Amino acid sequence: MDNKSLIDKLNQYKRLEHNEWTTLIGSFTEEDRAYAASLARSITKEHFGNKIYFRGIIEFSNICKNDCYYCGIRRSNCRLSRYRLSNEDILLCCREGYRLGYRTFVLQSGEDGYYTDERLVPLISAIRAKYPDCAVTLSIGERSRQSYEALFAAGANRYLLRHETANAGHYAKLHPEGMSFEHRINCLWQLKEIGYQTGCGMMVGTPFQTPETLAQDMELICEFQPAMVGIGPFIPHRDTPFGAEKAGSQELTLFLLSLTRIMLPRVLLPSTTALGTVAADGRINGVLAGCNVVMPNLSPLSVRKKYMLYDNKAGTEADAETGLLQLKKQMESIGREVVTGRGDHADYIKKEEAKND
Ligand code: SAH
């Protein structure tokens, strides 16, 4: 089967065989990519019209106990100055975000032991109580099931935990001993079971990645049926073991985003900051490839340069209001409208309606 037929097959059956994924990812042409993007765009339009949801990301701590080889805030990076935001600081970010129209707050951090459930539960409850029409998304790494349950009970709605790679051998080349692929995947299934709208995903172009491991990523996404998928290019950070590696390709990232949209028509798919970092128009290209979410930075300007996951991260200069205005203009230039609203996944909305019947 040629690549165009494989893309059509994916559109029809919403899955592919392993060797089909490998072929498609390993041999696609510019023409295939344009075809997948146009299909993905029309699917996005059918389900979301021209609406783009925006989420404010608050990077509340860059302290991390892990030592992932790719990540700039890894424990061993001693050239980084570390910070933590207080609950008050975080609530101030939410206040500013709410004023600007944000209705989802994404709390992201390194795996910082300071933020126990005892500290996070009151924070999450406070945000939900102050802003009942807003959703809270967590992106704070691997925790116990008990902790995930407590944070969900406190009002957290969604959880982003990229699986990073679906190949255990590849996972072991990106992370030090002691971090386990199985544990991360278990966390994902637990989050889903507890009732979070859950997001998985991977970087594109990490060292040792192959069409084979990417095929496994697409198969995992297919099996997991996430509400959200985060896919962005790997970008080296100079103070990490991968500092001299090449960045991932924009084209491959865009192709995988389109395939994800075709496979999961209603998925919430952000056009990531990393995509906007490898190319000035990267985030626009993401939307043109089928993305329907953008996540501008809501962190205080004073800490933004310290949350450097990779070199030259975009969005660390403009304040929240200016950044958002730029983004709105960018999206308008391609006929999209940035809309205020929680932007939940359709399955979640159905569940809520059933509860209220
Ligand atoms: N501690 C949280 C949040 C991690 S940062 C967690 O473990 O989930 C969010 C995401 O940034 C990661 O999941 C990873 O996919 C991405 N990231 C980290 N380093 C990166 C790099 N060098 N290039 C591109 N993306 C990176």
PDB file of C-alpha atoms and ligand atoms in Angstrom, residues 64 66 70-73 108-111 139-142 159-162 164 184 201-203 232-237 274 307 309-311, ligand 1:
ATOM      1  CA  CYS A  64      13.230  18.354  40.326  1.00  0.00           C
ATOM      2  CA  ASN A  66      14.713  13.425  38.501  1.00  0.00           C
ATOM      3  CA  TYR A  70      17.174  15.696  27.882  1.00  0.00           C
ATOM      4  CA  CYS A  71      15.725  18.137  30.380  1.00  0.00           C
ATOM      5  CA  GLY A  72      17.223  21.478  31.395  1.00  0.00           C
ATOM      6  CA  ILE A  73      15.753  21.425  34.910  1.00  0.00           C
ATOM      7  CA  GLN A 108       3.431  22.448  35.776  1.00  0.00           C
ATOM      8  CA  SER A 109       6.651  21.796  37.706  1.00  0.00           C
ATOM      9  CA  GLY A 110       9.591  19.525  38.181  1.00  0.00           C
ATOM     10  CA  GLU A 111       9.038  16.654  40.585  1.00  0.00           C
ATOM     11  CA  SER A 139       1.523  18.410  34.958  1.00  0.00           C
ATOM     12  CA  ILE A 140       3.650  17.479  37.934  1.00  0.00           C
ATOM     13  CA  GLY A 141       4.958  14.035  37.055  1.00  0.00           C
ATOM     14  CA  GLU A 142       4.727  10.630  38.671  1.00  0.00           C
ATOM     15  CA  TYR A 159      -3.499  15.647  33.989  1.00  0.00           C
ATOM     16  CA  LEU A 160      -0.696  15.809  31.453  1.00  0.00           C
ATOM     17  CA  LEU A 161       1.945  13.114  31.717  1.00  0.00           C
ATOM     18  CA  ARG A 162       3.792  12.525  28.467  1.00  0.00           C
ATOM     19  CA  GLU A 164       8.040  10.314  26.391  1.00  0.00           C
ATOM     20  CA  ARG A 184       5.135   5.950  34.075  1.00  0.00           C
ATOM     21  CA  GLY A 201       2.645  12.208  24.347  1.00  0.00           C
ATOM     22  CA  MET A 202       6.264  12.295  23.301  1.00  0.00           C
ATOM     23  CA  MET A 203       9.100  14.405  22.023  1.00  0.00           C
ATOM     24  CA  GLY A 232       6.735  18.575  20.379  1.00  0.00           C
ATOM     25  CA  PRO A 233      10.216  18.446  18.916  1.00  0.00           C
ATOM     26  CA  PHE A 234      13.130  17.585  21.194  1.00  0.00           C
ATOM     27  CA  ILE A 235      15.408  20.609  21.580  1.00  0.00           C
ATOM     28  CA  PRO A 236      18.843  20.253  23.191  1.00  0.00           C
ATOM     29  CA  HIS A 237      19.708  22.125  26.373  1.00  0.00           C
ATOM     30  CA  ALA A 274       8.706  23.668  21.506  1.00  0.00           C
ATOM     31  CA  TYR A 307      12.059  27.234  33.632  1.00  0.00           C
ATOM     32  CA  LEU A 309      13.549  22.840  29.659  1.00  0.00           C
ATOM     33  CA  TYR A 310      15.591  23.477  26.489  1.00  0.00           C
ATOM     34  CA  ASP A 311      17.670  26.284  24.922  1.00  0.00           C
TER      35      ASP A 311
HETATM   36  N1  SAH B   1       7.785  16.996  35.643  1.00  0.00           N
HETATM   37  C1  SAH B   1       6.647  16.933  34.770  1.00  0.00           C
HETATM   38  C2  SAH B   1       6.690  18.008  33.712  1.00  0.00           C
HETATM   39  C3  SAH B   1       7.832  17.820  32.776  1.00  0.00           C
HETATM   40  S1  SAH B   1       8.196  19.145  31.665  1.00  0.00           S
HETATM   41  C4  SAH B   1       6.553  15.532  34.178  1.00  0.00           C
HETATM   42  O1  SAH B   1       7.407  14.722  34.480  1.00  0.00           O
HETATM   43  O2  SAH B   1       5.609  15.260  33.464  1.00  0.00           O
HETATM   44  C5  SAH B   1       7.030  18.844  30.392  1.00  0.00           C
HETATM   45  C6  SAH B   1       7.540  18.157  29.141  1.00  0.00           C
HETATM   46  O3  SAH B   1       8.582  18.898  28.538  1.00  0.00           O
HETATM   47  C7  SAH B   1       8.156  16.789  29.329  1.00  0.00           C
HETATM   48  O4  SAH B   1       7.185  15.818  29.478  1.00  0.00           O
HETATM   49  C8  SAH B   1       9.010  16.622  28.079  1.00  0.00           C
HETATM   50  O5  SAH B   1       8.333  15.877  27.082  1.00  0.00           O
HETATM   51  C9  SAH B   1       9.227  18.065  27.611  1.00  0.00           C
HETATM   52  N2  SAH B   1      10.674  18.380  27.561  1.00  0.00           N
HETATM   53  C10 SAH B   1      11.588  18.241  28.527  1.00  0.00           C
HETATM   54  N3  SAH B   1      12.830  18.514  28.060  1.00  0.00           N
HETATM   55  C11 SAH B   1      12.687  18.827  26.750  1.00  0.00           C
HETATM   56  C12 SAH B   1      13.586  19.162  25.702  1.00  0.00           C
HETATM   57  N4  SAH B   1      14.893  19.231  25.914  1.00  0.00           N
HETATM   58  N5  SAH B   1      13.080  19.403  24.470  1.00  0.00           N
HETATM   59  C13 SAH B   1      11.764  19.348  24.246  1.00  0.00           C
HETATM   60  N6  SAH B   1      10.862  19.014  25.188  1.00  0.00           N
HETATM   61  C14 SAH B   1      11.304  18.751  26.432  1.00  0.00           C
END
